[in-house]
Amino acid sequence: MNAIHIEGVSKFFGPIRANHNASLDVEAGEIHALVGENGAGKSTLMRILAGLMHPDSGKIEVNGADATGWSTADAIRAGIGMVHQHFMLVPTLTVTENIVLGLEPTRNGVIDYAGAARSVEALSRETGLVIDPHKKVSDLSVGEAQRVEILKTLYRGAKILILDEPTAVLSPPEVVELWTVLRKLREKGGTVVIITHRLDEVMDISNMITVMRAGTTVERIRTADTSPSQIARAMVGREVALSAHRRTVRPSNAGATILEVRDLVVGGHRKAREVDSLSFTISAGEILGIAGVEGNGQTELIEALAGLRTIESGTISINGVDVTRKAVHERREAGLTHIPEDRHRRGLILDYSIADNLVLGDHGEYSRNGILDFGRIGTHADGNVSKYDIRPPRHELAARALSGGNQQKIVIAREMGRDFSVLLASQPTRGVDVGAIEFIHERLLEARSQGKAVLLVSAELNEVLALADRVAVMFRGRFATVLPIAEANEEVLGEYMVGSKSASAA
């Protein structure tokens, strides 16, 4: 019997068509991958299933019962839980308080947070999603916050689990642990739907695949009967390069030091030194890739370099100019541009239009006598919407109305459209589809060939290995190793990522 049956579902947001006659069939006890380009309607369809939205037309059944137009409470009672791509956590509360929110256990009429913390800790151990139950969410890394989201859903007893880009912020060992959790859930009769752009994960974990394009279901295939290239072609409608093709031509200024960091120390909430006396350089025409498990100082390093976090000691120089104490706009003027890891927190103002987000920080260039030139801003936006294939292609739409991947394209277009010599690219392809990944990789390699210095931080080891000239592994605020690309592979890097090898061994 089908655990989920969706037939002929359409959903419009004004003139925007999110779903059109979409369908989905998922059998009980199945791990089902739902794939498609950014804006294909995957998340909207799953939000409808989870009761967060109502369809304009169509039919939905869960375990044979009519679920068309039901509420979120109805979905939870039916055992459906959804883990969203963008977190739905309360930053000021602890991990435990977030997980049990609305289901707080009581003892003698008083909320038993100590008992709740023990339950959370036990669930954490059982699933392998290790987390400190007493930590405040505001002090968590992005990867840790993702674990809390998954635990919150499992705590509520979900039997049909919907995961929207669940591994976007997880390291390879954490992905393996998550797969173990999902397979256990399936063995116990649970059903899983995964929305993901990672085709290797689709092949690894799923039994069946549904492909969506432009809001419509275009294909349903058994995983065993297909390949990543065939899935990508169904998603995009054309052949897609699934790995970056490195250019061998180096720029004329190759070898000149562009970014120099010396003895950098950055404090944090979790420990005294999130970045611990770190020194490195990046040359013109070079991509330095940083790998590592989330929470080892990568976020703090990038934010310190970008001017978003206080530096306790050390120096940062761009083209020989000391920018250690410079403000964000002064670093930009010195040639720095920054793709942040969290597009909602650092990259966008969600209620601003696409056009306005594309000129954030550059309003002076689009004003005349102190008045914004909306005509130029619109023309600039139309060019970027076309070049970066931002969908829907209407620059007056609020960024909030777009899918996560299309929001990321806005950030990429703005930051890489500037005149820069140093690019900080933190998780640049997080949550974007295979076609967009191909395009972003081409832009990063193009920057390299133009003599830019690129610092790439990515949770995707294959991305780092495909793009970087050198690879550093960050562990406990330091570089455990820095390897030329010829000496780096997933096995070697993985040992440094989990601390099996130390910096002294390197």
Short mmCIF file of C-alpha atoms in Angstrom, two decimals:
data_model
loop_
_atom_site.label_atom_id
_atom_site.label_comp_id
_atom_site.label_asym_id
_atom_site.label_seq_id
_atom_site.Cartn_x
_atom_site.Cartn_y
_atom_site.Cartn_z
CA MET A 1 0.00 0.00 0.00
CA ASN A 2 1.11 3.55 -0.71
CA ALA A 3 2.05 5.56 2.35
CA ILE A 4 1.71 8.69 0.20
CA HIS A 5 -0.44 9.22 -2.88
CA ILE A 6 -0.51 12.69 -4.48
CA GLU A 7 -2.40 13.19 -7.70
CA GLY A 8 -2.96 16.28 -9.87
CA VAL A 9 -1.84 18.84 -7.29
CA SER A 10 -1.51 22.46 -8.41
CA LYS A 11 -0.47 25.45 -6.32
CA PHE A 12 -0.24 29.09 -7.37
CA PHE A 13 1.15 32.11 -5.52
CA GLY A 14 -0.49 34.91 -7.43
CA PRO A 15 0.87 34.63 -10.98
CA ILE A 16 3.63 32.22 -9.90
CA ARG A 17 2.99 28.56 -10.58
CA ALA A 18 4.77 26.45 -7.97
CA ASN A 19 3.05 23.13 -8.78
CA HIS A 20 1.06 22.10 -11.82
CA ASN A 21 -0.67 18.71 -11.94
CA ALA A 22 2.09 17.22 -9.76
CA SER A 23 1.97 13.61 -8.61
CA LEU A 24 3.89 11.43 -6.16
CA ASP A 25 3.52 7.83 -5.01
CA VAL A 26 5.62 6.52 -2.13
CA GLU A 27 5.22 3.01 -0.79
CA ALA A 28 5.34 2.26 2.93
CA GLY A 29 8.82 1.30 4.10
CA GLU A 30 10.46 3.08 1.18
CA ILE A 31 13.22 5.68 1.04
CA HIS A 32 12.12 7.88 -1.83
CA ALA A 33 14.21 10.66 -3.40
CA LEU A 34 12.40 13.73 -4.74
CA VAL A 35 14.71 15.61 -7.12
CA GLY A 36 14.55 18.53 -9.52
CA GLU A 37 16.04 21.92 -10.29
CA ASN A 38 15.73 24.86 -7.91
CA GLY A 39 12.17 26.13 -8.21
CA ALA A 40 10.86 22.83 -9.56
CA GLY A 41 8.19 22.73 -6.82
CA LYS A 42 9.61 19.96 -4.63
CA SER A 43 9.52 21.79 -1.30
CA THR A 44 6.11 23.30 -2.03
CA LEU A 45 4.66 19.86 -2.72
CA MET A 46 6.09 18.51 0.54
CA ARG A 47 4.87 21.52 2.52
CA ILE A 48 1.39 20.78 1.19
CA LEU A 49 1.75 17.17 2.34
CA ALA A 50 2.90 18.38 5.78
CA GLY A 51 -0.16 20.63 6.11
CA LEU A 52 1.77 23.88 5.90
CA MET A 53 -0.02 24.89 2.70
CA HIS A 54 -3.26 23.93 0.99
CA PRO A 55 -3.37 22.88 -2.68
CA ASP A 56 -5.45 24.83 -5.17
CA SER A 57 -6.50 21.54 -6.73
CA GLY A 58 -5.66 17.86 -6.63
CA LYS A 59 -5.91 14.93 -4.22
CA ILE A 60 -3.68 13.74 -1.36
CA GLU A 61 -3.92 10.46 0.54
CA VAL A 62 -1.79 9.25 3.46
CA ASN A 63 -1.98 5.55 4.31
CA GLY A 64 -5.16 5.34 2.24
CA ALA A 65 -6.97 8.17 4.09
CA ASP A 66 -7.91 11.47 2.49
CA ALA A 67 -5.42 14.17 3.55
CA THR A 68 -6.32 16.91 1.06
CA GLY A 69 -6.25 20.31 2.73
CA TRP A 70 -5.41 19.02 6.19
CA SER A 71 -3.65 21.07 8.91
CA THR A 72 -0.15 20.76 10.34
CA ALA A 73 -1.64 19.23 13.49
CA ASP A 74 -3.43 16.64 11.35
CA ALA A 75 -0.15 15.78 9.64
CA ILE A 76 1.71 15.39 12.94
CA ARG A 77 -1.05 13.15 14.33
CA ALA A 78 -0.76 11.03 11.18
CA GLY A 79 2.96 10.59 11.85
CA ILE A 80 4.32 13.01 9.26
CA GLY A 81 7.32 15.09 10.20
CA MET A 82 9.19 17.55 7.97
CA VAL A 83 12.73 18.80 8.47
CA HIS A 84 13.05 22.05 6.54
CA GLN A 85 16.06 23.26 4.58
CA HIS A 86 16.05 26.51 6.56
CA PHE A 87 15.89 25.92 10.26
CA MET A 88 12.74 26.44 12.34
CA LEU A 89 14.42 26.76 15.73
CA VAL A 90 14.19 29.34 18.54
CA PRO A 91 17.76 30.66 18.96
CA THR A 92 17.32 31.78 22.59
CA LEU A 93 16.20 28.32 23.76
CA THR A 94 18.36 25.28 24.47
CA VAL A 95 18.58 22.20 22.30
CA THR A 96 16.25 20.32 24.66
CA GLU A 97 13.73 23.18 24.87
CA ASN A 98 13.55 23.32 21.07
CA ILE A 99 13.15 19.59 20.63
CA VAL A 100 10.33 19.21 23.21
CA LEU A 101 8.63 22.54 22.42
CA GLY A 102 4.88 21.97 22.60
CA LEU A 103 5.36 18.47 24.06
CA GLU A 104 7.13 19.36 27.31
CA PRO A 105 7.05 16.52 29.85
CA THR A 106 5.79 17.42 33.33
CA ARG A 107 6.42 16.12 36.83
CA ASN A 108 4.08 17.08 39.65
CA GLY A 109 2.61 19.77 37.42
CA VAL A 110 6.01 21.33 36.59
CA ILE A 111 7.86 21.03 33.28
CA ASP A 112 10.55 18.39 33.74
CA TYR A 113 13.41 19.78 31.68
CA ALA A 114 15.94 17.49 33.37
CA GLY A 115 13.92 14.46 32.27
CA ALA A 116 13.48 15.97 28.82
CA ALA A 117 17.24 16.49 28.53
CA ARG A 118 17.82 12.84 29.41
CA SER A 119 15.34 11.76 26.75
CA VAL A 120 17.01 13.99 24.17
CA GLU A 121 20.43 12.68 25.11
CA ALA A 122 19.22 9.09 24.77
CA LEU A 123 17.65 9.82 21.36
CA SER A 124 20.86 11.55 20.32
CA ARG A 125 22.93 8.49 21.22
CA GLU A 126 20.46 6.10 19.61
CA THR A 127 20.47 7.95 16.29
CA GLY A 128 24.11 8.96 16.20
CA LEU A 129 23.07 12.61 15.88
CA VAL A 130 25.29 13.69 18.77
CA ILE A 131 24.45 17.03 20.38
CA ASP A 132 24.74 18.66 23.81
CA PRO A 133 21.12 18.92 25.06
CA HIS A 134 21.95 21.91 27.27
CA LYS A 135 23.49 24.15 24.60
CA LYS A 136 21.64 27.23 23.39
CA VAL A 137 20.71 27.02 19.73
CA SER A 138 22.28 30.45 19.14
CA ASP A 139 25.65 28.91 20.05
CA LEU A 140 25.37 26.00 17.61
CA SER A 141 27.11 25.64 14.28
CA VAL A 142 24.93 25.22 11.20
CA GLY A 143 25.62 21.49 11.20
CA GLU A 144 24.63 21.12 14.86
CA ALA A 145 21.41 23.05 14.26
CA GLN A 146 20.52 20.62 11.47
CA ARG A 147 20.91 17.72 13.89
CA VAL A 148 18.49 19.42 16.28
CA GLU A 149 15.90 19.76 13.50
CA ILE A 150 16.10 16.05 12.72
CA LEU A 151 15.96 15.06 16.38
CA LYS A 152 12.96 17.33 16.94
CA THR A 153 11.00 15.49 14.27
CA LEU A 154 12.01 12.03 15.48
CA TYR A 155 11.10 12.98 19.06
CA ARG A 156 7.54 13.58 17.85
CA GLY A 157 7.35 10.00 16.63
CA ALA A 158 7.36 10.64 12.89
CA LYS A 159 6.68 7.51 10.81
CA ILE A 160 6.75 9.38 7.50
CA LEU A 161 9.83 11.59 7.54
CA ILE A 162 10.31 14.35 4.96
CA LEU A 163 13.86 15.70 4.78
CA ASP A 164 14.54 18.84 2.73
CA GLU A 165 18.28 18.90 1.88
CA PRO A 166 19.14 17.07 5.14
CA THR A 167 22.85 16.57 4.45
CA ALA A 168 23.65 20.06 3.18
CA VAL A 169 25.56 20.87 6.38
CA LEU A 170 26.77 17.41 7.40
CA SER A 171 30.25 15.93 7.06
CA PRO A 172 30.71 12.57 5.30
CA PRO A 173 30.83 10.63 8.61
CA GLU A 174 27.66 12.42 9.75
CA VAL A 175 25.95 11.50 6.47
CA VAL A 176 26.82 7.85 7.06
CA GLU A 177 25.32 8.12 10.56
CA LEU A 178 22.15 9.71 9.15
CA TRP A 179 21.81 6.92 6.58
CA THR A 180 22.03 4.44 9.45
CA VAL A 181 19.18 6.28 11.20
CA LEU A 182 17.03 6.27 8.06
CA ARG A 183 17.65 2.61 7.32
CA LYS A 184 16.70 1.73 10.90
CA LEU A 185 13.53 3.75 10.51
CA ARG A 186 12.72 1.89 7.28
CA GLU A 187 13.36 -1.49 8.92
CA LYS A 188 10.80 -0.54 11.58
CA GLY A 189 8.21 0.26 8.92
CA GLY A 190 8.96 3.95 8.54
CA THR A 191 8.85 5.84 5.25
CA VAL A 192 11.26 8.56 4.16
CA VAL A 193 11.10 11.20 1.44
CA ILE A 194 14.38 13.02 0.80
CA ILE A 195 14.62 16.22 -1.22
CA THR A 196 18.23 16.50 -2.32
CA HIS A 197 20.46 17.74 -5.11
CA ARG A 198 23.25 15.31 -4.27
CA LEU A 199 22.86 12.59 -6.85
CA ASP A 200 25.48 10.33 -5.28
CA GLU A 201 23.31 10.32 -2.14
CA VAL A 202 20.22 9.56 -4.21
CA MET A 203 21.96 6.48 -5.60
CA ASP A 204 23.26 5.47 -2.17
CA ILE A 205 20.17 5.73 0.01
CA SER A 206 16.97 5.68 -2.07
CA ASN A 207 14.83 2.86 -3.49
CA MET A 208 12.76 5.03 -5.84
CA ILE A 209 13.16 8.46 -7.44
CA THR A 210 10.60 11.03 -8.57
CA VAL A 211 11.87 13.84 -10.82
CA MET A 212 10.11 17.21 -11.00
CA ARG A 213 10.62 20.01 -13.50
CA ALA A 214 8.84 23.38 -13.62
CA GLY A 215 6.32 22.29 -10.98
CA THR A 216 5.33 19.07 -12.74
CA THR A 217 6.29 15.44 -12.18
CA VAL A 218 8.22 14.27 -15.23
CA GLU A 219 9.58 10.85 -14.26
CA ARG A 220 9.36 8.08 -11.64
CA ILE A 221 12.17 5.52 -11.75
CA ARG A 222 13.70 2.74 -9.67
CA THR A 223 17.11 3.79 -8.36
CA ALA A 224 18.62 0.49 -9.44
CA ASP A 225 17.58 1.19 -13.05
CA THR A 226 19.22 4.60 -13.48
CA SER A 227 22.44 6.61 -13.06
CA PRO A 228 23.41 10.10 -11.83
CA SER A 229 23.83 11.38 -15.38
CA GLN A 230 20.37 10.11 -16.39
CA ILE A 231 18.80 11.71 -13.31
CA ALA A 232 20.55 15.02 -14.04
CA ARG A 233 19.34 14.97 -17.63
CA ALA A 234 15.75 14.36 -16.47
CA MET A 235 16.03 17.21 -13.95
CA VAL A 236 17.49 19.83 -16.27
CA GLY A 237 16.37 18.65 -19.70
CA ARG A 238 19.92 18.59 -21.08
CA GLU A 239 23.31 16.95 -20.51
CA VAL A 240 25.02 18.25 -17.34
CA ALA A 241 28.69 18.06 -16.35
CA LEU A 242 28.61 16.45 -12.90
CA SER A 243 32.23 17.31 -12.08
CA ALA A 244 34.23 20.47 -12.63
CA HIS A 245 36.74 20.53 -15.48
CA ARG A 246 39.83 22.31 -14.22
CA ARG A 247 41.55 24.75 -16.53
CA THR A 248 45.29 24.24 -16.82
CA VAL A 249 46.04 27.79 -18.02
CA ARG A 250 47.34 29.93 -15.17
CA PRO A 251 47.19 33.76 -15.12
CA SER A 252 50.22 35.95 -15.74
CA ASN A 253 50.35 37.03 -12.07
CA ALA A 254 50.26 33.44 -10.76
CA GLY A 255 52.38 33.02 -7.66
CA ALA A 256 51.98 36.58 -6.34
CA THR A 257 50.58 36.55 -2.80
CA ILE A 258 47.14 38.13 -2.70
CA LEU A 259 45.79 37.12 0.72
CA GLU A 260 48.09 36.72 3.72
CA VAL A 261 46.89 35.66 7.18
CA ARG A 262 49.32 35.56 10.10
CA ASP A 263 48.81 34.14 13.61
CA LEU A 264 45.04 34.74 13.49
CA VAL A 265 43.16 34.21 16.76
CA VAL A 266 39.36 34.44 16.88
CA GLY A 267 37.34 33.82 20.04
CA GLY A 268 33.84 32.42 20.25
CA HIS A 269 30.92 31.44 22.44
CA ARG A 270 31.80 27.76 22.62
CA LYS A 271 35.51 27.98 23.35
CA ALA A 272 38.17 30.61 23.95
CA ARG A 273 39.78 30.11 20.54
CA GLU A 274 37.60 29.10 17.62
CA VAL A 275 40.52 29.98 15.32
CA ASP A 276 43.83 29.24 16.99
CA SER A 277 46.96 31.05 15.73
CA LEU A 278 46.25 30.27 12.08
CA SER A 279 48.63 31.35 9.31
CA PHE A 280 48.35 30.83 5.54
CA THR A 281 48.62 32.58 2.18
CA ILE A 282 46.71 32.34 -1.08
CA SER A 283 48.37 33.29 -4.34
CA ALA A 284 46.94 34.82 -7.48
CA GLY A 285 45.25 32.19 -9.61
CA GLU A 286 44.92 29.76 -6.72
CA ILE A 287 41.99 28.12 -4.97
CA LEU A 288 42.68 27.03 -1.40
CA GLY A 289 39.99 24.60 -0.31
CA ILE A 290 39.14 24.06 3.34
CA ALA A 291 37.52 20.79 4.40
CA GLY A 292 36.46 19.77 7.88
CA VAL A 293 33.59 18.73 10.09
CA GLU A 294 31.24 21.64 10.87
CA GLY A 295 32.13 23.46 14.09
CA ASN A 296 35.92 23.34 13.81
CA GLY A 297 36.36 27.07 13.19
CA GLN A 298 35.55 27.38 9.49
CA THR A 299 32.63 29.76 10.06
CA GLU A 300 34.61 31.91 12.49
CA LEU A 301 37.58 32.07 10.11
CA ILE A 302 35.52 33.23 7.14
CA GLU A 303 33.56 35.77 9.20
CA ALA A 304 36.78 37.17 10.70
CA LEU A 305 38.30 37.56 7.23
CA ALA A 306 35.09 39.23 6.01
CA GLY A 307 35.05 41.71 8.91
CA LEU A 308 31.96 40.21 10.57
CA ARG A 309 33.70 38.89 13.68
CA THR A 310 36.17 40.44 16.13
CA ILE A 311 39.80 39.40 15.76
CA GLU A 312 41.69 38.98 19.03
CA SER A 313 45.15 38.99 17.48
CA GLY A 314 46.98 38.38 14.23
CA THR A 315 46.94 40.16 10.86
CA ILE A 316 45.09 39.99 7.54
CA SER A 317 46.55 41.56 4.39
CA ILE A 318 45.11 41.90 0.89
CA ASN A 319 47.62 42.77 -1.83
CA GLY A 320 50.02 43.90 0.90
CA VAL A 321 47.46 46.21 2.56
CA ASP A 322 46.70 45.50 6.23
CA VAL A 323 42.90 45.20 6.61
CA THR A 324 42.88 43.59 10.07
CA ARG A 325 40.95 46.44 11.69
CA LYS A 326 39.10 47.59 8.59
CA ALA A 327 35.30 47.67 8.35
CA VAL A 328 33.38 45.45 5.93
CA HIS A 329 33.01 48.17 3.27
CA GLU A 330 36.72 49.02 3.54
CA ARG A 331 37.65 45.39 2.94
CA ARG A 332 35.34 45.38 -0.06
CA GLU A 333 37.14 48.46 -1.40
CA ALA A 334 40.46 46.63 -0.84
CA GLY A 335 39.23 43.85 -3.14
CA LEU A 336 37.41 41.36 -0.91
CA THR A 337 34.06 39.77 -1.71
CA HIS A 338 32.21 37.19 0.38
CA ILE A 339 29.68 34.43 -0.30
CA PRO A 340 28.40 33.61 3.23
CA GLU A 341 27.46 30.10 4.36
CA ASP A 342 24.06 31.21 5.69
CA ARG A 343 22.28 33.17 2.96
CA HIS A 344 19.37 34.10 5.23
CA ARG A 345 21.47 35.44 8.07
CA ARG A 346 24.31 37.03 6.15
CA GLY A 347 23.48 37.15 2.46
CA LEU A 348 19.96 38.49 1.90
CA ILE A 349 17.21 40.73 3.21
CA LEU A 350 14.34 38.39 2.49
CA ASP A 351 11.63 41.03 2.31
CA TYR A 352 13.64 43.09 -0.22
CA SER A 353 13.17 42.44 -3.91
CA ILE A 354 15.57 40.45 -6.05
CA ALA A 355 16.70 43.73 -7.61
CA ASP A 356 17.40 45.37 -4.24
CA ASN A 357 19.28 42.33 -2.94
CA LEU A 358 21.48 42.34 -6.05
CA VAL A 359 22.81 45.82 -5.13
CA LEU A 360 23.10 45.42 -1.35
CA GLY A 361 26.23 47.26 -0.23
CA ASP A 362 26.56 48.94 -3.62
CA HIS A 363 23.70 51.45 -3.45
CA GLY A 364 26.09 54.36 -3.95
CA GLU A 365 26.86 53.13 -7.44
CA TYR A 366 23.16 53.11 -8.30
CA SER A 367 22.16 56.54 -7.05
CA ARG A 368 22.22 60.04 -8.45
CA ASN A 369 22.41 63.05 -6.14
CA GLY A 370 21.54 60.79 -3.24
CA ILE A 371 18.46 59.32 -4.95
CA LEU A 372 18.36 55.67 -6.03
CA ASP A 373 18.17 55.15 -9.79
CA PHE A 374 15.56 52.39 -9.90
CA GLY A 375 15.81 52.16 -13.67
CA ARG A 376 19.51 51.23 -13.50
CA ILE A 377 18.86 48.88 -10.57
CA GLY A 378 16.16 47.11 -12.60
CA THR A 379 18.35 46.84 -15.69
CA HIS A 380 21.22 45.49 -13.56
CA ALA A 381 18.83 42.96 -12.01
CA ASP A 382 17.44 41.79 -15.34
CA GLY A 383 20.97 41.09 -16.59
CA ASN A 384 21.83 39.01 -13.52
CA VAL A 385 18.48 37.21 -13.47
CA SER A 386 19.16 36.10 -17.04
CA LYS A 387 22.86 35.30 -16.58
CA TYR A 388 22.38 33.31 -13.37
CA ASP A 389 19.00 31.82 -14.35
CA ILE A 390 17.23 33.13 -11.25
CA ARG A 391 13.67 31.81 -11.14
CA PRO A 392 11.01 33.11 -11.35
CA PRO A 393 12.65 35.71 -13.67
CA ARG A 394 10.90 38.72 -12.14
CA HIS A 395 13.23 41.10 -10.34
CA GLU A 396 10.43 42.82 -8.39
CA LEU A 397 9.65 39.64 -6.41
CA ALA A 398 10.74 39.49 -2.77
CA ALA A 399 13.68 37.15 -2.19
CA ARG A 400 11.49 35.33 0.34
CA ALA A 401 9.27 34.08 -2.52
CA LEU A 402 12.13 32.14 -4.14
CA SER A 403 13.41 28.64 -3.48
CA GLY A 404 16.58 28.29 -1.43
CA GLY A 405 18.69 27.54 -4.49
CA ASN A 406 17.45 30.61 -6.35
CA GLN A 407 18.10 32.74 -3.28
CA GLN A 408 21.67 31.42 -3.37
CA LYS A 409 21.97 32.48 -6.99
CA ILE A 410 21.16 36.08 -5.98
CA VAL A 411 24.06 36.04 -3.50
CA ILE A 412 26.45 34.47 -6.02
CA ALA A 413 25.47 36.99 -8.72
CA ARG A 414 25.98 39.97 -6.43
CA GLU A 415 29.28 38.91 -4.87
CA MET A 416 30.93 37.58 -8.02
CA GLY A 417 29.68 40.51 -10.07
CA ARG A 418 31.94 42.90 -8.16
CA ASP A 419 35.51 43.87 -9.02
CA PHE A 420 37.48 41.75 -6.53
CA SER A 421 40.88 40.17 -5.99
CA VAL A 422 39.96 37.87 -3.07
CA LEU A 423 36.83 35.70 -2.98
CA LEU A 424 35.68 34.04 0.25
CA ALA A 425 33.29 31.31 -0.90
CA SER A 426 31.66 29.53 2.03
CA GLN A 427 29.40 26.64 1.01
CA PRO A 428 28.73 28.33 -2.37
CA THR A 429 26.65 25.47 -3.80
CA ARG A 430 24.68 24.59 -0.68
CA GLY A 431 21.09 23.78 -1.64
CA VAL A 432 21.44 24.40 -5.39
CA ASP A 433 20.69 22.02 -8.23
CA VAL A 434 23.14 20.22 -10.52
CA GLY A 435 22.76 22.75 -13.32
CA ALA A 436 23.45 25.67 -10.97
CA ILE A 437 26.37 23.82 -9.37
CA GLU A 438 27.92 23.40 -12.80
CA PHE A 439 27.51 27.15 -13.43
CA ILE A 440 28.93 28.19 -10.02
CA HIS A 441 31.93 25.89 -10.43
CA GLU A 442 32.61 27.49 -13.80
CA ARG A 443 32.52 30.96 -12.20
CA LEU A 444 34.96 29.90 -9.45
CA LEU A 445 37.39 28.45 -11.98
CA GLU A 446 36.96 31.55 -14.11
CA ALA A 447 37.96 33.71 -11.12
CA ARG A 448 41.03 31.51 -10.66
CA SER A 449 42.00 31.86 -14.32
CA GLN A 450 41.67 35.66 -14.00
CA GLY A 451 44.28 35.75 -11.25
CA LYS A 452 41.95 36.00 -8.26
CA ALA A 453 42.69 34.36 -4.89
CA VAL A 454 39.84 32.07 -3.83
CA LEU A 455 39.27 30.62 -0.37
CA LEU A 456 36.69 27.85 -0.71
CA VAL A 457 35.03 26.32 2.35
CA SER A 458 32.77 23.40 1.51
CA ALA A 459 31.19 20.45 3.28
CA GLU A 460 31.35 18.67 -0.10
CA LEU A 461 34.69 16.87 -0.27
CA ASN A 462 34.21 16.10 -3.96
CA GLU A 463 33.69 19.83 -4.58
CA VAL A 464 36.91 20.74 -2.77
CA LEU A 465 38.82 18.01 -4.57
CA ALA A 466 37.45 19.09 -7.96
CA LEU A 467 38.23 22.80 -7.59
CA ALA A 468 41.12 23.36 -5.18
CA ASP A 469 44.84 23.64 -5.95
CA ARG A 470 45.62 22.97 -2.28
CA VAL A 471 43.40 21.45 0.41
CA ALA A 472 43.55 22.30 4.11
CA VAL A 473 41.66 20.33 6.75
CA MET A 474 40.47 22.44 9.68
CA PHE A 475 40.33 20.68 13.04
CA ARG A 476 39.83 22.44 16.37
CA GLY A 477 40.65 25.86 14.98
CA ARG A 478 43.87 24.89 13.21
CA PHE A 479 44.92 23.35 9.92
CA ALA A 480 45.56 19.68 10.64
CA THR A 481 47.17 19.42 7.22
CA VAL A 482 47.59 21.34 3.97
CA LEU A 483 48.06 19.13 0.92
CA PRO A 484 48.63 19.79 -2.77
CA ILE A 485 45.66 18.49 -4.73
CA ALA A 486 47.73 15.63 -6.17
CA GLU A 487 48.16 14.18 -2.65
CA ALA A 488 44.57 14.69 -1.45
CA ASN A 489 41.71 12.20 -1.57
CA GLU A 490 38.59 11.53 0.52
CA GLU A 491 40.22 8.80 2.61
CA VAL A 492 43.27 10.89 3.56
CA LEU A 493 41.24 14.03 4.25
CA GLY A 494 38.65 12.06 6.24
CA GLU A 495 41.32 10.86 8.69
CA TYR A 496 42.35 14.43 9.43
CA MET A 497 38.72 15.61 9.62
CA VAL A 498 37.87 13.25 12.48
CA GLY A 499 41.21 13.68 14.27
CA SER A 500 42.65 10.25 13.46
CA LYS A 501 45.70 12.09 12.16
CA SER A 502 47.02 15.24 13.81
CA ALA A 503 48.81 18.35 12.62
CA SER A 504 52.05 16.99 14.07
CA ALA A 505 51.64 13.83 11.97
CA ALA A 506 51.23 16.02 8.90
#
